[in-house]
Amino acid sequence: MAVSVKPRGGGPSAAPGRTGGERALFDAFTHLKSGKEAARFLRDLATPGELAAFAERWRIARLLDEGKLSYRDIAAATGASTTTVGRVARFLREENHQGYRLVLDRMAGKSGAENE
């Protein structure tokens, strides 16, 4: 008797950005009306460690965008590894998502909407 085994994680359709659960989560963020509401939602959704990691990456992105510090200086200032700084830098400058860039530009008053 042959047994069919489903791949863990739901197979290729479970790749990042492709699951219905992820889309529902992303859409949930569009219903938040303030930073205070976002904080309430994220504190329910994520662990303190996950929030700290998000905050660290966001601080790194802002420091990279300022362009005043080296990767090593940013790592020292944030307590992050240089690998983390490099990964954030790659997503800030090279990856297709351009989420960091979108938010940084909007916060700076630039349009940043061309990637939506």
Short mmCIF file of N, CA and C in Angstrom, two decimals:
data_model
loop_
_atom_site.label_atom_id
_atom_site.label_comp_id
_atom_site.label_asym_id
_atom_site.label_seq_id
_atom_site.Cartn_x
_atom_site.Cartn_y
_atom_site.Cartn_z
N MET A 1 0.84 -1.17 0.00
CA MET A 1 0.00 0.00 0.00
C MET A 1 0.89 1.24 0.00
N ALA A 2 0.74 2.11 -0.97
CA ALA A 2 1.52 3.33 -1.07
C ALA A 2 0.94 4.39 -0.14
N VAL A 3 1.83 5.10 0.50
CA VAL A 3 1.41 6.16 1.41
C VAL A 3 1.85 7.49 0.83
N SER A 4 0.93 8.39 0.72
CA SER A 4 1.23 9.73 0.22
C SER A 4 1.63 10.61 1.40
N VAL A 5 2.75 11.27 1.25
CA VAL A 5 3.24 12.16 2.31
C VAL A 5 3.24 13.58 1.79
N LYS A 6 2.53 14.43 2.49
CA LYS A 6 2.48 15.85 2.14
C LYS A 6 3.72 16.54 2.69
N PRO A 7 4.42 17.35 1.89
CA PRO A 7 5.61 18.05 2.39
C PRO A 7 5.25 18.98 3.55
N ARG A 8 6.16 19.09 4.51
CA ARG A 8 5.96 20.01 5.63
C ARG A 8 5.88 21.43 5.10
N GLY A 9 5.05 22.21 5.74
CA GLY A 9 4.93 23.61 5.35
C GLY A 9 4.04 23.82 4.14
N GLY A 10 3.46 22.77 3.62
CA GLY A 10 2.52 22.92 2.53
C GLY A 10 3.14 22.98 1.15
N GLY A 11 4.41 22.67 1.01
CA GLY A 11 5.05 22.63 -0.29
C GLY A 11 5.36 24.00 -0.84
N PRO A 12 5.56 24.08 -2.16
CA PRO A 12 5.98 25.34 -2.78
C PRO A 12 5.03 26.49 -2.54
N SER A 13 3.74 26.23 -2.39
CA SER A 13 2.80 27.33 -2.19
C SER A 13 3.00 28.02 -0.84
N ALA A 14 3.80 27.41 0.05
CA ALA A 14 4.03 28.00 1.36
C ALA A 14 5.22 28.95 1.37
N ALA A 15 5.78 29.24 0.20
CA ALA A 15 6.91 30.16 0.13
C ALA A 15 6.48 31.52 0.67
N PRO A 16 7.42 32.28 1.22
CA PRO A 16 7.08 33.59 1.80
C PRO A 16 6.30 34.46 0.82
N GLY A 17 5.27 35.09 1.35
CA GLY A 17 4.46 35.98 0.54
C GLY A 17 3.40 35.30 -0.29
N ARG A 18 3.30 34.00 -0.22
CA ARG A 18 2.37 33.29 -1.09
C ARG A 18 1.23 32.60 -0.34
N THR A 19 1.23 32.61 0.96
CA THR A 19 0.17 31.92 1.68
C THR A 19 -0.99 32.86 1.96
N GLY A 20 -2.18 32.27 2.02
CA GLY A 20 -3.35 33.07 2.36
C GLY A 20 -3.24 33.66 3.75
N GLY A 21 -2.59 32.93 4.66
CA GLY A 21 -2.40 33.43 6.02
C GLY A 21 -1.52 34.66 6.05
N GLU A 22 -0.46 34.66 5.26
CA GLU A 22 0.41 35.83 5.20
C GLU A 22 -0.35 37.02 4.60
N ARG A 23 -1.07 36.78 3.54
CA ARG A 23 -1.83 37.87 2.90
C ARG A 23 -2.84 38.45 3.89
N ALA A 24 -3.51 37.59 4.65
CA ALA A 24 -4.47 38.07 5.65
C ALA A 24 -3.77 38.91 6.72
N LEU A 25 -2.58 38.49 7.12
CA LEU A 25 -1.82 39.26 8.10
C LEU A 25 -1.43 40.62 7.52
N PHE A 26 -0.90 40.63 6.31
CA PHE A 26 -0.50 41.89 5.68
C PHE A 26 -1.70 42.82 5.56
N ASP A 27 -2.84 42.26 5.15
CA ASP A 27 -4.05 43.06 5.02
C ASP A 27 -4.52 43.61 6.37
N ALA A 28 -4.30 42.85 7.45
CA ALA A 28 -4.70 43.31 8.78
C ALA A 28 -4.00 44.62 9.13
N PHE A 29 -2.74 44.76 8.72
CA PHE A 29 -2.00 45.99 9.00
C PHE A 29 -2.65 47.21 8.36
N THR A 30 -3.33 47.02 7.24
CA THR A 30 -3.94 48.16 6.57
C THR A 30 -5.13 48.72 7.34
N HIS A 31 -5.62 47.98 8.32
CA HIS A 31 -6.75 48.44 9.12
C HIS A 31 -6.32 49.21 10.37
N LEU A 32 -5.03 49.29 10.61
CA LEU A 32 -4.54 50.03 11.77
C LEU A 32 -4.48 51.51 11.43
N LYS A 33 -4.90 52.34 12.38
CA LYS A 33 -5.03 53.77 12.10
C LYS A 33 -3.98 54.64 12.78
N SER A 34 -3.15 54.05 13.62
CA SER A 34 -2.15 54.86 14.32
C SER A 34 -1.01 53.97 14.80
N GLY A 35 0.06 54.61 15.20
CA GLY A 35 1.17 53.89 15.79
C GLY A 35 0.76 53.17 17.07
N LYS A 36 -0.14 53.79 17.81
CA LYS A 36 -0.62 53.19 19.05
C LYS A 36 -1.38 51.89 18.75
N GLU A 37 -2.21 51.91 17.73
CA GLU A 37 -2.92 50.69 17.34
C GLU A 37 -1.96 49.63 16.83
N ALA A 38 -0.96 50.04 16.06
CA ALA A 38 0.05 49.09 15.57
C ALA A 38 0.78 48.45 16.74
N ALA A 39 1.13 49.24 17.75
CA ALA A 39 1.81 48.70 18.94
C ALA A 39 0.93 47.67 19.64
N ARG A 40 -0.35 47.96 19.79
CA ARG A 40 -1.26 47.02 20.45
C ARG A 40 -1.32 45.70 19.68
N PHE A 41 -1.46 45.80 18.36
CA PHE A 41 -1.57 44.61 17.52
C PHE A 41 -0.27 43.80 17.56
N LEU A 42 0.86 44.47 17.39
CA LEU A 42 2.14 43.76 17.37
C LEU A 42 2.48 43.14 18.72
N ARG A 43 2.10 43.78 19.81
CA ARG A 43 2.37 43.20 21.13
C ARG A 43 1.54 41.94 21.37
N ASP A 44 0.36 41.86 20.77
CA ASP A 44 -0.43 40.64 20.83
C ASP A 44 0.13 39.57 19.90
N LEU A 45 0.61 39.99 18.75
CA LEU A 45 1.03 39.08 17.69
C LEU A 45 2.40 38.47 17.92
N ALA A 46 3.34 39.26 18.39
CA ALA A 46 4.74 38.83 18.47
C ALA A 46 5.22 38.72 19.92
N THR A 47 6.24 37.92 20.10
CA THR A 47 6.87 37.81 21.42
C THR A 47 7.73 39.05 21.67
N PRO A 48 8.08 39.32 22.93
CA PRO A 48 8.99 40.44 23.19
C PRO A 48 10.31 40.31 22.41
N GLY A 49 10.82 39.11 22.26
CA GLY A 49 12.05 38.90 21.50
C GLY A 49 11.89 39.22 20.03
N GLU A 50 10.75 38.84 19.46
CA GLU A 50 10.48 39.15 18.06
C GLU A 50 10.33 40.65 17.85
N LEU A 51 9.65 41.32 18.77
CA LEU A 51 9.52 42.78 18.68
C LEU A 51 10.88 43.45 18.77
N ALA A 52 11.72 42.96 19.66
CA ALA A 52 13.07 43.52 19.80
C ALA A 52 13.86 43.34 18.50
N ALA A 53 13.71 42.18 17.86
CA ALA A 53 14.40 41.94 16.59
C ALA A 53 13.88 42.87 15.50
N PHE A 54 12.55 43.06 15.44
CA PHE A 54 11.98 44.00 14.46
C PHE A 54 12.50 45.40 14.70
N ALA A 55 12.50 45.83 15.96
CA ALA A 55 12.96 47.18 16.30
C ALA A 55 14.44 47.36 15.96
N GLU A 56 15.23 46.32 16.22
CA GLU A 56 16.66 46.37 15.90
C GLU A 56 16.86 46.54 14.40
N ARG A 57 16.16 45.76 13.60
CA ARG A 57 16.29 45.85 12.14
C ARG A 57 15.83 47.21 11.62
N TRP A 58 14.77 47.73 12.22
CA TRP A 58 14.29 49.04 11.78
C TRP A 58 15.30 50.13 12.13
N ARG A 59 15.90 50.04 13.31
CA ARG A 59 16.93 51.02 13.67
C ARG A 59 18.12 50.92 12.72
N ILE A 60 18.52 49.70 12.39
CA ILE A 60 19.62 49.49 11.44
C ILE A 60 19.28 50.11 10.09
N ALA A 61 18.07 49.89 9.60
CA ALA A 61 17.65 50.45 8.31
C ALA A 61 17.74 51.97 8.32
N ARG A 62 17.30 52.59 9.41
CA ARG A 62 17.36 54.05 9.50
C ARG A 62 18.81 54.55 9.54
N LEU A 63 19.66 53.86 10.29
CA LEU A 63 21.06 54.26 10.35
C LEU A 63 21.75 54.07 9.00
N LEU A 64 21.45 52.98 8.31
CA LEU A 64 22.02 52.77 6.98
C LEU A 64 21.56 53.86 6.02
N ASP A 65 20.29 54.22 6.11
CA ASP A 65 19.74 55.24 5.23
C ASP A 65 20.39 56.59 5.46
N GLU A 66 20.75 56.88 6.70
CA GLU A 66 21.45 58.15 7.00
C GLU A 66 22.82 58.19 6.34
N GLY A 67 23.45 57.01 6.20
CA GLY A 67 24.72 56.92 5.50
C GLY A 67 25.92 57.48 6.24
N LYS A 68 25.83 57.69 7.54
CA LYS A 68 26.92 58.30 8.30
C LYS A 68 27.84 57.29 8.98
N LEU A 69 27.37 56.06 9.17
CA LEU A 69 28.13 55.07 9.93
C LEU A 69 28.47 53.86 9.07
N SER A 70 29.60 53.24 9.38
CA SER A 70 29.98 51.99 8.72
C SER A 70 29.14 50.84 9.28
N TYR A 71 29.17 49.69 8.60
CA TYR A 71 28.46 48.52 9.10
C TYR A 71 28.93 48.18 10.51
N ARG A 72 30.24 48.23 10.74
CA ARG A 72 30.78 47.90 12.07
C ARG A 72 30.29 48.89 13.12
N ASP A 73 30.24 50.16 12.77
CA ASP A 73 29.76 51.17 13.72
C ASP A 73 28.27 50.97 14.03
N ILE A 74 27.51 50.61 13.01
CA ILE A 74 26.08 50.35 13.22
C ILE A 74 25.92 49.12 14.11
N ALA A 75 26.70 48.08 13.85
CA ALA A 75 26.63 46.87 14.68
C ALA A 75 26.95 47.21 16.13
N ALA A 76 27.98 48.02 16.34
CA ALA A 76 28.35 48.41 17.70
C ALA A 76 27.26 49.25 18.37
N ALA A 77 26.66 50.15 17.61
CA ALA A 77 25.64 51.05 18.16
C ALA A 77 24.35 50.31 18.50
N THR A 78 24.04 49.26 17.75
CA THR A 78 22.77 48.56 17.93
C THR A 78 22.88 47.25 18.70
N GLY A 79 24.09 46.71 18.77
CA GLY A 79 24.27 45.40 19.38
C GLY A 79 24.00 44.26 18.42
N ALA A 80 23.72 44.59 17.17
CA ALA A 80 23.46 43.57 16.15
C ALA A 80 24.78 43.06 15.59
N SER A 81 24.71 41.91 14.94
CA SER A 81 25.90 41.39 14.27
C SER A 81 26.10 42.13 12.95
N THR A 82 27.31 42.10 12.44
CA THR A 82 27.55 42.70 11.13
C THR A 82 26.80 41.93 10.05
N THR A 83 26.54 40.65 10.29
CA THR A 83 25.73 39.86 9.34
C THR A 83 24.31 40.42 9.26
N THR A 84 23.73 40.75 10.40
CA THR A 84 22.40 41.34 10.42
C THR A 84 22.40 42.69 9.72
N VAL A 85 23.40 43.50 9.99
CA VAL A 85 23.51 44.81 9.33
C VAL A 85 23.60 44.62 7.82
N GLY A 86 24.42 43.67 7.38
CA GLY A 86 24.55 43.39 5.95
C GLY A 86 23.25 42.92 5.32
N ARG A 87 22.52 42.08 6.04
CA ARG A 87 21.24 41.57 5.53
C ARG A 87 20.23 42.71 5.39
N VAL A 88 20.15 43.57 6.40
CA VAL A 88 19.24 44.72 6.31
C VAL A 88 19.66 45.62 5.15
N ALA A 89 20.95 45.84 5.00
CA ALA A 89 21.45 46.67 3.90
C ALA A 89 21.06 46.09 2.55
N ARG A 90 21.15 44.77 2.41
CA ARG A 90 20.78 44.12 1.15
C ARG A 90 19.29 44.34 0.87
N PHE A 91 18.44 44.16 1.88
CA PHE A 91 17.01 44.37 1.68
C PHE A 91 16.70 45.84 1.43
N LEU A 92 17.43 46.72 2.04
CA LEU A 92 17.21 48.16 1.85
C LEU A 92 17.57 48.59 0.43
N ARG A 93 18.60 48.01 -0.13
CA ARG A 93 19.13 48.52 -1.40
C ARG A 93 18.89 47.62 -2.60
N GLU A 94 18.78 46.30 -2.40
CA GLU A 94 18.81 45.40 -3.55
C GLU A 94 17.58 44.53 -3.76
N GLU A 95 16.91 44.14 -2.72
CA GLU A 95 15.82 43.18 -2.86
C GLU A 95 14.58 43.81 -3.49
N ASN A 96 13.77 42.97 -4.11
CA ASN A 96 12.59 43.44 -4.85
C ASN A 96 11.50 44.04 -3.96
N HIS A 97 11.40 43.59 -2.72
CA HIS A 97 10.30 44.03 -1.86
C HIS A 97 10.33 45.54 -1.63
N GLN A 98 11.50 46.07 -1.31
CA GLN A 98 11.69 47.51 -1.07
C GLN A 98 10.76 48.06 0.00
N GLY A 99 10.43 47.23 0.99
CA GLY A 99 9.58 47.68 2.09
C GLY A 99 10.24 48.71 2.98
N TYR A 100 11.52 48.49 3.31
CA TYR A 100 12.24 49.48 4.10
C TYR A 100 12.23 50.82 3.36
N ARG A 101 12.59 50.78 2.07
CA ARG A 101 12.69 52.01 1.27
C ARG A 101 11.34 52.72 1.22
N LEU A 102 10.27 51.98 1.02
CA LEU A 102 8.94 52.56 0.95
C LEU A 102 8.62 53.36 2.20
N VAL A 103 8.85 52.76 3.36
CA VAL A 103 8.50 53.43 4.61
C VAL A 103 9.47 54.57 4.92
N LEU A 104 10.75 54.36 4.69
CA LEU A 104 11.72 55.44 4.92
C LEU A 104 11.39 56.66 4.06
N ASP A 105 11.07 56.42 2.79
CA ASP A 105 10.74 57.54 1.91
C ASP A 105 9.46 58.25 2.34
N ARG A 106 8.48 57.48 2.74
CA ARG A 106 7.23 58.10 3.20
C ARG A 106 7.45 58.92 4.46
N MET A 107 8.26 58.41 5.37
CA MET A 107 8.54 59.14 6.60
C MET A 107 9.34 60.41 6.32
N ALA A 108 10.11 60.41 5.24
CA ALA A 108 10.90 61.58 4.87
C ALA A 108 10.10 62.54 3.98
N GLY A 109 8.84 62.18 3.68
CA GLY A 109 8.00 63.04 2.85
C GLY A 109 8.17 62.83 1.37
N LYS A 110 8.92 61.79 0.97
CA LYS A 110 9.06 61.46 -0.44
C LYS A 110 7.89 60.59 -0.84
N SER A 111 7.65 60.44 -2.13
CA SER A 111 6.50 59.64 -2.57
C SER A 111 6.65 58.18 -2.21
N GLY A 112 7.73 57.53 -2.64
CA GLY A 112 7.97 56.14 -2.31
C GLY A 112 6.88 55.19 -2.76
N ALA A 113 5.90 55.69 -3.48
CA ALA A 113 4.75 54.87 -3.86
C ALA A 113 4.94 54.10 -5.14
N GLU A 114 6.06 54.32 -5.84
CA GLU A 114 6.22 53.65 -7.13
C GLU A 114 6.37 52.14 -7.00
N ASN A 115 6.65 51.63 -5.80
CA ASN A 115 6.83 50.19 -5.61
C ASN A 115 5.61 49.49 -5.08
N GLU A 116 4.48 50.16 -5.01
CA GLU A 116 3.27 49.53 -4.46
C GLU A 116 2.61 48.65 -5.48
#
